[in-house]
Each structure stands twice: as C-alpha cells, then as structure tokens.
Amino acid sequence: METWILTIFIAGFAFAYVLSPLLKARGTGRRGGSPTPSPDPFGVILQEEVELELAAGKLDQEEAQQLEQLQVPETAETDEIELEIRARRRNLKRR
Amino acid sequence: MTSLVGSSLLFSALLLAVWGAVASWTAARRSSSPHALSAERAALAVFLLLTLSCVLLVRAFLVHDFSIRYVAEYSSRNLPLFYLISSLWAGQAGSLLFWVWLLSLYTVAVIRSERRSGDRQLLPATLLSLHLTTAFFLVLTSIATNPFEPLSPAPSDGRGLNPLLRNPMMVLHPPSLYVGFVGFAVPFAYAMAALGTNRLDIAWIRKIRRWTLFAWLFLTLGNLLGAEWAYVELGWGGYWGWDPVENASLLPWITGTAFLHSVIVQERKGLLRVWNFSLIIVTFALTVLGTFITRSGIISSVHAFGRSSLGPLFLVFLIITLAVSFAMLFRRLPSLRRTLELRTLLSEEWAILLTNIALSGWALVVLWGTLFPSVSEALLGRSLTLGAPWFSAMSRPFGIALLFLLAICRALNWGRTDWRAFARRMALPLAVALGVAAVALAGGVKHGAALLAYALAVAVLLAMIVDALRIAKAKAKTSQVSLASALWNLIGRQRRLYGSYIVHIGVAVMFIGIVGSSTFSRSVTRTVSPGETIDIGKYALRFEGLKTESHSDRTSVVARVSVTNSGKAFGEMTSRKDFYPNYEPVTEVGIRSRIHEDLYLVLAGYERDGRATLQVFLNPLTLWLWVGGALAAVGGIVAWLPPRREKTQRTPPKKR
Amino acid sequence: MRSARRTWLGAILLVAGAVAIFLSGMRHSYQYFQTVSEFAQTPGAYVDRGVRINGMVDSSSVEWQPDSLLLRFRLTDGQSWIPVEYHGVAPDLFQAGQNVVVEGKVGHDGVFRATQILVKCPSKYEPVGESPKSSL
C-alpha cells in the first residue's frame, strides 16, 4: 500500500516533467521545425576510402560510380511528404 | 525503507517506460514533435529513476542492509568493498536491474547522438522499440524478481558471495557481457524504425555502425574474460567447455560478427538488405535468450524452463519480438528485394557472403547443440545431450573455412578481381604459410587440421600486413608523403579499415592459441608424497608438502611444488583449496605462462597422511589466445573511435 | 546467367555437404540423458552406449583410492541405485548427498564407468546450496 502511494508521488513528479511539452504544445499549437542536418562525417570517410581503393587498384571506376549512386537517399523524401500531408489532414480535422 | 523506495522507483520507471512507448508511437505515426520530445523526456526520466535504484541497491550492500533479501543472499559483512559493489550483478534480480539500467543509458545516449546529428527522422520510431524493451525488463525487475524484496526478520549476516565469483575477472565479465548484450538493442531498434517508417535506404545502416561495433567490442571482451575466468578459476585445464551458459553468450557474438560484415555489402553494393534485417533481429533475440540462459542456467530440460518464474515471460517476449519484427520485414519485402548481382566468385562481396554463410552455419550448429536436450525431450520424450567433443568437432570446419576466407579476402577487389593480380597479392602470404607448415611438419606436428589452421593463421597475419602496407603505399604516392607518415595518417583517418586489420590479426593470433591448446594439451594426474616428483614434458615438479593457512575470510590448504625445467631450477608453484564458510571448497590453480606453453597445476585432493593428488597440465600456446584477444579488442576500439579531424580544411565533399 | 546458376549450385552443394557432415556427427555423439530409475529399469539397453545419468551421490558409499586414482560410489534417486566407477579426480563440489551428472558407459557387469562427473550447480551465479529445483 505504502509502495503505491510513494509510486504515485514519484511518478507524478516525473510525469509533470515528461508531459509538459504536450501541454505547452496544445496552448500555442507550435510544431517544431526540423533542424538543418549537419554533414555526415562518415560519408567523407567512405569517400576517402573509395579514393584509396581506386589508387591501390582494389576498385574499378564502374564500382566506384555504382557506390556513389547508392549514397543518395531513396525513400526519405517521399516519406517526408506523406507524413507532412498526414499531419496537415489531422490539423484540418481538429479545426 | 530502502525496499519501499526502491520498489516505488522501479514501478514509476515502468509507468514512464510505458508512456514513453505510447508517446513515441504517436510521434512516429503523426510526426508530432511535442510527442517526440515527451518520449525523449520519458527516456531521460526512466534513466534517472533507474540510476537512483542502482545507487540505492549498492548503498544497501555497502551498509549491509540485510533486510533486503538480495543483499542478504549475495553479500556478507566481511566482503571487501570491490566485491560489495559488484554484488549488484551477482544474482538474477540485481543483474536484471543492471541490464535495464544499461538499456536506459543506451537510450539516453541514442537521443544525445541523434540531437547532435540533426537528422532525427528515425528517432521516435527507434525510441518505440527501446521503450518497449525497457518496459519488458522493468516488468521482470519490478514484479517477477524484484531486487528490493524485503527479508524479515533480517539476518545478522548475509550468505556471502559465491567464492567461485571472487575473482576480478568474474567481476568484470558479467558487466562487459551485458554492455554487449544490451548494446545490440540499439541497432535492432534502428532496424525496426527503418522498417516501420519505410526508410529502407542506407541511412539506418550508417547510424548503427558505431553502436554495433561498440556492442560487439564488449561482447568480445565479455567472452574473453569469461574464458580467462574459467581457465584460472574452474581448474580443469581448459577455458571453454561448451556449456549452455557459454554458448548463450557466444551465439549473439557470432551473428553480430556476421552482421558487422554483411552491412558492408549493403553499404558498398546495396545488396543483402533482407539478410541484414534478419540478422539483426536474430542477434537481438539471441541476446535476450542469452540473458535468460545466463541468468537461470537452465536449458537442459524443457521442464526446468517452465519451472523458472522467468521462463514463460522470456519465452513470450521472444516469440512476440520475433513474430512482430519478421512480420514487419515481410511487409517491406517487395521494396527491399534487389537482384543479387554478383559478377564473379572472385570478389570481396562474395568473400563476405561466404563468411556470412560460414558464421550463420556455425551459429546454427551451436544453437542446435545448445537447444538439443530441450528439443529432443519435447519431441522424443527423452532428453538427449551433445557433449563438448561434438561442439569442438563441429566447429573445426567452420574455423578453418573462416580462416581461409580471412586469408584471401584482402587480396580481392570489389566487383571483379583479376586472377593474376590476386595470385600476385597472395604469393607472399601463401609462400610463408607453406614454409611454416613445412617447419611445423618437420618439427613433429602430425595433426592435419592443426597444420592447416597454423598455415592459414600465418597467411592471414601476412595478408593483413601486406594489404595495410599496399593501401598506405597508394596513399603515400597520391599525397606525396613518406610511407610511414601515410600509414600514421591512415590509422588516424581510416580507422574502420585499419582497425579491421588489427582485429583480423588478433583473430589469427587467437586461432594459433586455440588450436595449440585444444589439440596438443597433455596432462598427468598422480598422488604423491612429499619429496616425490611428477614429470611432464621437460618439467619435473617436486612436491614439497602441504600447509594450512588461516585468513580472515577463509582457510586454505596449500600444496607447494618446486619446478625444474630440463634440470634447471624454474621456481616454485602453488595450488590450494580454499574453504569459505557456507560454501563448498574452491580450488585455486597455479599457472606459469610462457610464450610457447603454460604449466598448470591443480591440487585435486589430499589425504590425512600428507599425500596430495596433483594434476598437471601442459597447455601449448595458450598465452596467444589472450594476446590475440587483446589485439582484437584494441582493433575494435580503433575502428570504433570517431575519425581524427584533419588540420587543414578539406574541400567540401561532393554531393553524395 | 549460366555462371550465376553454377555458383548457386555450388552453394547448395556446399550447404548439403555441411548438413551431411553435421548429421553423421550427431549420430555418433548424442548421449541419453537419464535419471537413475529410468536407467536402472533397462540397463542392458545402454551397454556400450554413451549415457548421462543425473542422480545423487549415496551417502557413505564414497570410496576413494588415492594411489590408483579410483573413485567408487553409488548413484541414487531414492528408489534405485547404480554402482559407479570413475578413474580420475572428483570435482571440487563432489561429496556425499550432492546432485551430480555422470557421463560414461555401463559395462556388462552392470558397473557404470564414468568418463566425467559434472556437479550440477544450477548456475554459476546462484548460490550452490539452493539448488533443489534442478532435478531434471
């Protein structure tokens, strides 16, 4: 019994902290913008690796070109658009 | 009081983890950033609450609060500080708390690294898996085996730590294994996020690279520490007995190693996508299975599985995890499929594919052998077991195949390799390997498989060095610097590549140790009176007599032996039996490690008349197992470290 | 395309070969895992066959000859018992009343010749004394 009282007490404090972004968001209707992505350091390293392998004869040009094409994101954009549409639809419904 | 607060903390953490899962689900579905922030805060809150619980439990150990059952069962007043702290993970309940604390720490670390990277699209969905896993383990710790369970009346002293576990190696072995086990939850969560949000491109593969490596590194260390512990503490002359507990921690290591390699094929060629998802799902499931087996130690019988209070819960969690994640994978199959375009057998991607087949085959064999008693009991109604010799015999071909692939892989190109170039690159390693085999044969090594393994291990060593230098030479040429500075620069910059050279050299060295000690080990057992000698190899061990010592926490019976090597004095060795109150006796062995062999002494028993039964092992090359393991760990660290930044600003990279 | 088919054929042959080796290895290696009573009912069925038996060391039956390194004891489960001979050194935790697993073969004389004695300790992590649950 005491355990439950104490649990409610501790969890209460924690939830006040955890739920506050939701309560605030309802008030202002704010939707956080996505920050600009920083360049991926690993991409730079991979490119260096490829250059090295080309120089050492471990890779031919054909492979190197194929590799470059692979690094372009595939589904990210379409998905982003889809999510955006979904979010707007929901907002409309709410109004 | 401690019990009350501790349990409340765990219950609160459970509630928050459940909310975290709900919030991250909503955030992922609706792309709602307030929910995402709430899920992140929930992770932080869970972490803080669990940290407090761990601190509370450690404090209970330090102040000898025996009104907590767990403290009374795993510590006593005379236990040194070091072991008091490590008692946190000495038993089932505490180690599950430690497990889930680690998971919450990983979750917070994932959030931090995502905040830095800027691209946070996968984060909410990733948090969903992590929160769900946390919630499951919190159900275990807060309800099924609560480490804060009270004990009334409190005893005046605790039971003490099992003396077998009073060894520094054993203190570090479980946590490093756990860091490894839990670490695989992160790549698994990213994989699920990629499947769930349909972001199936290269992004998740890149994000998990270092997480996977980190988990792999600690799993490697954990397994090595366990082997070393068995070697110095269990006193049977070996370090790996293929028992279910050992297999349980080896299995995710094998599949994790396969995963580390197969993701490279996806990164470089866009292939093996379905395979990569499957491997990480299986690896995660194996870490959960491993956690269960190492905690309960039961797998020999299905009945025992059902009898443990945790068994059914773990089984349900495993089945749900496997079913849901493979269902998600199945749903994305049409967009994942790529035609397997492998141009020739002589290419790096084929070598990696074959490595993967070999590793998976090995994992299947070990899994089969480990579960065989349960499976046969369920199907045939009688329990059949497979012993250590079966595991060793089955593992041998896989070991040879892996060594062979390691030896040739660096001489291969991506895509297509010219036969002549391949032959040119392999010439030196092959020649030296044949030379080594010839020398070993002349030196009296008649064991075919061992000869082959030695030759291949040497070939791997050389192949790695040759290739590392070849790449460095190319770099030296293009950037017009000396070879040495090019090499130094590359180790700082191309850490993944150069770390892998070190790891693979370490693996080759480990193989030398494993083959030597498992194939050519000898032993003699005799009952001797003081003054008698036992001969083994070039050594003569003269038994000097028994002696009884009293310590604050134990009484010991020590056997002293003076050793001569080919007639020359070689110092003294001792082995003893320790008697701790409340526990059965424990044997402490004596080991003299040399470059080419270990002399290993066990006091197996003694009589009232002063005679002792001594067991002496001569284990060739065992030292190299530890050296190779340490090298592999160093290589893993190098590969894991973020690349050193160049001083001069590079031209910005082309659009990827 | 022909070369691709050939490589797949090769891979399948490789896997088939591995499975064949695997199964043939199994046939010679598995051991029956029995309790003392199960074993005592039909000891003849197990002559020259690898068996593992789980039981308790009968108190007052342990006989140890240090010179010839011969250990003799009776294994029991309360209902039946089997005489066991072991050439070698008993493990640390071996003692009368302890739950052990013996691995070996039974001879025509009905004496079980153990090649290995494993002391059943439910887990390295659990205290040794509290192991009543591990009775198969």
XYZ file of C-alpha atoms in Angstrom, chain B residues 36-334:
299
model
C 8.648 13.078 -29.678
C 10.005 15.439 -27.041
C 7.807 13.802 -24.420
C 9.126 10.365 -25.392
C 12.683 11.643 -25.127
C 11.989 13.107 -21.708
C 10.413 9.836 -20.616
C 13.660 8.065 -21.565
C 15.644 10.541 -19.514
C 13.290 10.158 -16.547
C 13.488 6.344 -16.721
C 17.258 6.611 -16.773
C 17.326 8.869 -13.716
C 14.911 6.680 -11.760
C 16.876 3.530 -12.566
C 20.169 5.213 -11.695
C 18.664 6.075 -8.327
C 17.523 2.461 -7.872
C 21.012 1.147 -8.634
C 22.583 3.649 -6.248
C 20.074 2.637 -3.609
C 20.845 -1.058 -4.027
C 24.616 -0.500 -3.969
C 24.175 1.606 -0.856
C 22.225 -1.241 0.765
C 25.196 -3.516 0.027
C 27.663 -1.008 1.474
C 25.759 -0.536 4.737
C 24.955 -4.288 4.971
C 21.213 -3.802 4.959
C 20.230 -7.452 5.262
C 16.541 -6.611 5.474
C 16.763 -6.740 1.662
C 16.696 -10.375 0.605
C 19.034 -9.829 -2.336
C 21.672 -8.172 -0.129
C 21.451 -10.982 2.411
C 21.825 -13.627 -0.282
C 24.806 -12.200 -2.113
C 26.990 -10.394 0.415
C 28.299 -10.596 3.934
C 29.963 -8.265 6.405
C 33.499 -9.437 5.648
C 33.244 -8.977 1.886
C 35.774 -6.444 0.502
C 34.443 -3.162 -0.937
C 35.199 -4.180 -4.522
C 33.012 -7.281 -4.296
C 30.313 -5.435 -2.380
C 29.794 -3.087 -5.322
C 29.925 -5.905 -7.839
C 27.317 -7.835 -5.858
C 24.854 -5.631 -7.734
C 25.118 -8.067 -10.644
C 25.958 -11.238 -8.696
C 22.438 -12.642 -8.782
C 19.417 -12.766 -11.016
C 17.338 -9.893 -9.676
C 20.189 -7.412 -9.426
C 21.650 -8.262 -12.773
C 18.301 -7.723 -14.475
C 18.120 -4.311 -12.812
C 21.635 -3.624 -14.069
C 20.568 -4.805 -17.543
C 17.634 -2.446 -17.768
C 19.707 0.402 -16.322
C 22.217 -0.131 -19.140
C 19.377 -0.097 -21.654
C 18.108 3.219 -20.307
C 21.651 4.585 -20.503
C 21.894 3.471 -24.141
C 18.527 5.092 -24.852
C 19.712 8.417 -23.465
C 22.952 8.091 -25.434
C 20.981 7.438 -28.635
C 18.920 10.571 -28.043
C 22.058 12.627 -27.444
C 23.758 11.399 -30.581
C 20.592 11.981 -32.643
C 20.309 15.526 -31.337
C 23.855 16.136 -32.490
C 23.438 14.566 -35.904
C 20.481 16.751 -36.833
C 18.668 14.094 -38.829
C 16.140 12.879 -36.300
C 13.535 11.301 -38.507
C 14.215 7.779 -37.280
C 14.381 8.734 -33.617
C 10.738 8.422 -32.475
C 10.319 5.013 -34.052
C 13.683 3.927 -32.640
C 12.615 5.067 -29.192
C 9.476 2.958 -29.527
C 11.438 -0.317 -29.605
C 13.785 0.831 -26.862
C 10.914 1.885 -24.589
C 9.093 -1.386 -25.180
C 12.192 -3.445 -24.366
C 12.785 -1.319 -21.271
C 9.188 -1.835 -20.205
C 9.500 -5.614 -20.568
C 12.627 -5.780 -18.444
C 11.061 -3.446 -15.905
C 8.113 -5.816 -15.630
C 10.656 -8.520 -14.819
C 12.554 -6.489 -12.237
C 9.631 -4.781 -10.573
C 7.207 -7.714 -10.479
C 8.805 -11.093 -11.263
C 12.172 -10.772 -9.474
C 12.318 -7.586 -7.511
C 15.827 -6.934 -6.140
C 14.272 -4.827 -3.358
C 12.176 -7.668 -1.988
C 12.286 -7.393 1.811
C 13.503 -10.153 4.130
C 12.018 -10.392 7.576
C 13.437 -10.922 10.082
C 16.725 -9.546 8.786
C 19.625 -11.948 9.473
C 22.654 -10.637 11.353
C 24.969 -11.557 8.497
C 24.487 -12.361 4.851
C 25.279 -15.513 2.942
C 28.302 -14.043 1.205
C 29.375 -14.121 -2.410
C 29.938 -17.493 -4.062
C 33.729 -17.981 -3.797
C 33.925 -19.019 -7.447
C 32.888 -15.473 -8.260
C 35.518 -13.879 -6.026
C 37.850 -13.139 -8.866
C 38.483 -9.800 -10.581
C 37.748 -11.380 -13.957
C 34.357 -12.509 -12.744
C 33.601 -9.027 -11.500
C 34.190 -7.574 -14.969
C 32.875 -10.477 -17.052
C 29.118 -10.044 -16.490
C 29.012 -6.267 -16.952
C 31.006 -6.344 -20.172
C 28.851 -9.162 -21.469
C 25.804 -7.113 -20.543
C 27.081 -3.951 -22.189
C 27.442 -6.116 -25.287
C 24.064 -7.843 -24.980
C 22.132 -4.666 -24.308
C 24.085 -2.774 -26.954
C 22.511 -4.829 -29.717
C 19.129 -3.427 -28.706
C 20.182 -0.148 -30.378
C 20.865 -1.420 -33.923
C 17.764 -3.591 -33.566
C 15.674 -0.562 -32.639
C 17.009 1.378 -35.634
C 16.269 -1.567 -37.904
C 12.697 -1.679 -36.640
C 12.431 2.084 -37.098
C 13.651 1.793 -40.682
C 11.115 -0.956 -41.389
C 8.294 0.808 -39.609
C 8.774 4.212 -41.249
C 9.716 2.709 -44.616
C 13.085 4.426 -44.695
C 14.897 1.486 -46.151
C 17.863 3.281 -47.706
C 21.383 3.450 -46.379
C 20.574 5.886 -43.522
C 19.934 3.363 -40.746
C 22.939 1.276 -41.735
C 25.147 4.316 -41.244
C 23.609 5.332 -37.970
C 24.107 1.946 -36.348
C 27.675 1.328 -37.477
C 29.362 2.547 -34.316
C 26.648 1.271 -31.981
C 27.025 -2.227 -33.388
C 30.782 -2.069 -33.151
C 30.567 -0.909 -29.541
C 28.264 -3.782 -28.584
C 30.419 -6.248 -30.480
C 33.543 -4.978 -28.737
C 32.115 -5.529 -25.282
C 30.650 -8.893 -26.204
C 34.113 -9.928 -27.380
C 35.676 -8.689 -24.148
C 32.985 -10.370 -22.064
C 33.501 -13.728 -23.724
C 37.281 -13.471 -23.374
C 37.036 -12.539 -19.703
C 34.685 -15.462 -19.162
C 37.122 -17.836 -20.837
C 40.031 -16.464 -18.813
C 37.963 -16.796 -15.636
C 37.153 -20.414 -16.420
C 40.846 -21.056 -17.077
C 42.149 -19.662 -13.795
C 39.171 -20.461 -11.576
C 37.480 -23.696 -12.613
C 40.652 -25.801 -12.598
C 40.050 -28.278 -15.372
C 42.870 -27.004 -17.550
C 40.673 -25.537 -20.262
C 38.837 -22.293 -20.898
C 35.798 -23.239 -22.943
C 33.500 -26.115 -22.021
C 30.612 -25.526 -24.454
C 28.124 -25.391 -21.652
C 24.794 -23.712 -22.381
C 25.726 -20.567 -20.486
C 28.886 -20.098 -22.542
C 27.088 -20.910 -25.788
C 24.412 -18.389 -24.935
C 26.940 -15.571 -24.948
C 28.820 -16.940 -27.950
C 25.723 -17.111 -30.176
C 24.926 -13.385 -30.410
C 28.643 -12.766 -30.833
C 28.696 -14.995 -33.917
C 25.609 -13.476 -35.525
C 26.727 -9.980 -34.502
C 30.051 -10.584 -36.218
C 28.207 -11.755 -39.334
C 26.062 -8.613 -39.204
C 29.084 -6.298 -38.912
C 30.375 -7.796 -42.153
C 27.158 -8.103 -44.128
C 26.213 -4.445 -43.613
C 29.379 -3.564 -45.529
C 27.944 -5.314 -48.566
C 24.781 -3.241 -48.264
C 26.805 -0.076 -47.806
C 29.014 -0.783 -50.807
C 26.706 -2.657 -53.159
C 23.176 -2.085 -51.872
C 22.683 -5.835 -51.517
C 21.752 -8.231 -48.707
C 19.136 -5.858 -47.284
C 16.682 -8.536 -46.193
C 19.567 -10.571 -44.834
C 20.798 -7.628 -42.740
C 17.395 -7.012 -41.208
C 17.033 -10.724 -40.448
C 20.483 -10.939 -38.895
C 19.967 -8.042 -36.524
C 16.550 -9.360 -35.485
C 18.066 -12.772 -34.774
C 21.030 -11.243 -32.946
C 18.751 -9.215 -30.694
C 16.612 -12.277 -29.993
C 19.759 -14.235 -29.136
C 20.901 -11.556 -26.684
C 17.531 -11.827 -24.933
C 17.785 -15.626 -24.941
C 21.366 -15.281 -23.707
C 20.295 -13.015 -20.869
C 17.738 -15.581 -19.839
C 20.073 -18.576 -20.055
C 22.982 -16.892 -18.277
C 20.618 -15.794 -15.534
C 18.817 -19.046 -14.942
C 21.350 -21.531 -16.286
C 18.620 -23.859 -17.422
C 18.257 -25.182 -20.889
C 18.964 -28.845 -20.247
C 15.299 -29.548 -19.816
C 12.054 -28.051 -21.032
C 10.520 -28.748 -17.657
C 13.098 -26.613 -15.941
C 12.304 -23.903 -18.470
C 8.704 -23.916 -17.375
C 9.513 -24.161 -13.695
C 11.550 -20.955 -13.565
C 9.374 -17.969 -12.836
C 11.066 -16.021 -15.616
C 10.986 -18.724 -18.273
C 7.445 -18.201 -19.606
C 7.833 -14.411 -19.570
C 11.058 -14.559 -21.556
C 9.553 -17.056 -23.961
C 6.531 -14.851 -24.597
C 8.718 -11.787 -25.113
C 10.967 -13.683 -27.515
C 8.074 -15.040 -29.562
C 6.358 -11.648 -29.770
C 9.615 -9.907 -30.724
C 10.413 -12.426 -33.439
C 6.863 -12.542 -34.790
C 6.377 -8.776 -34.922
C 9.773 -7.950 -36.372
C 9.680 -10.636 -39.039
C 6.122 -9.610 -39.911
C 7.355 -6.042 -40.386
C 10.206 -7.303 -42.528
C 7.797 -9.404 -44.576
C 5.581 -6.401 -45.205
C 8.518 -4.485 -46.721
C 9.844 -7.373 -48.763
C 8.682 -6.043 -52.165
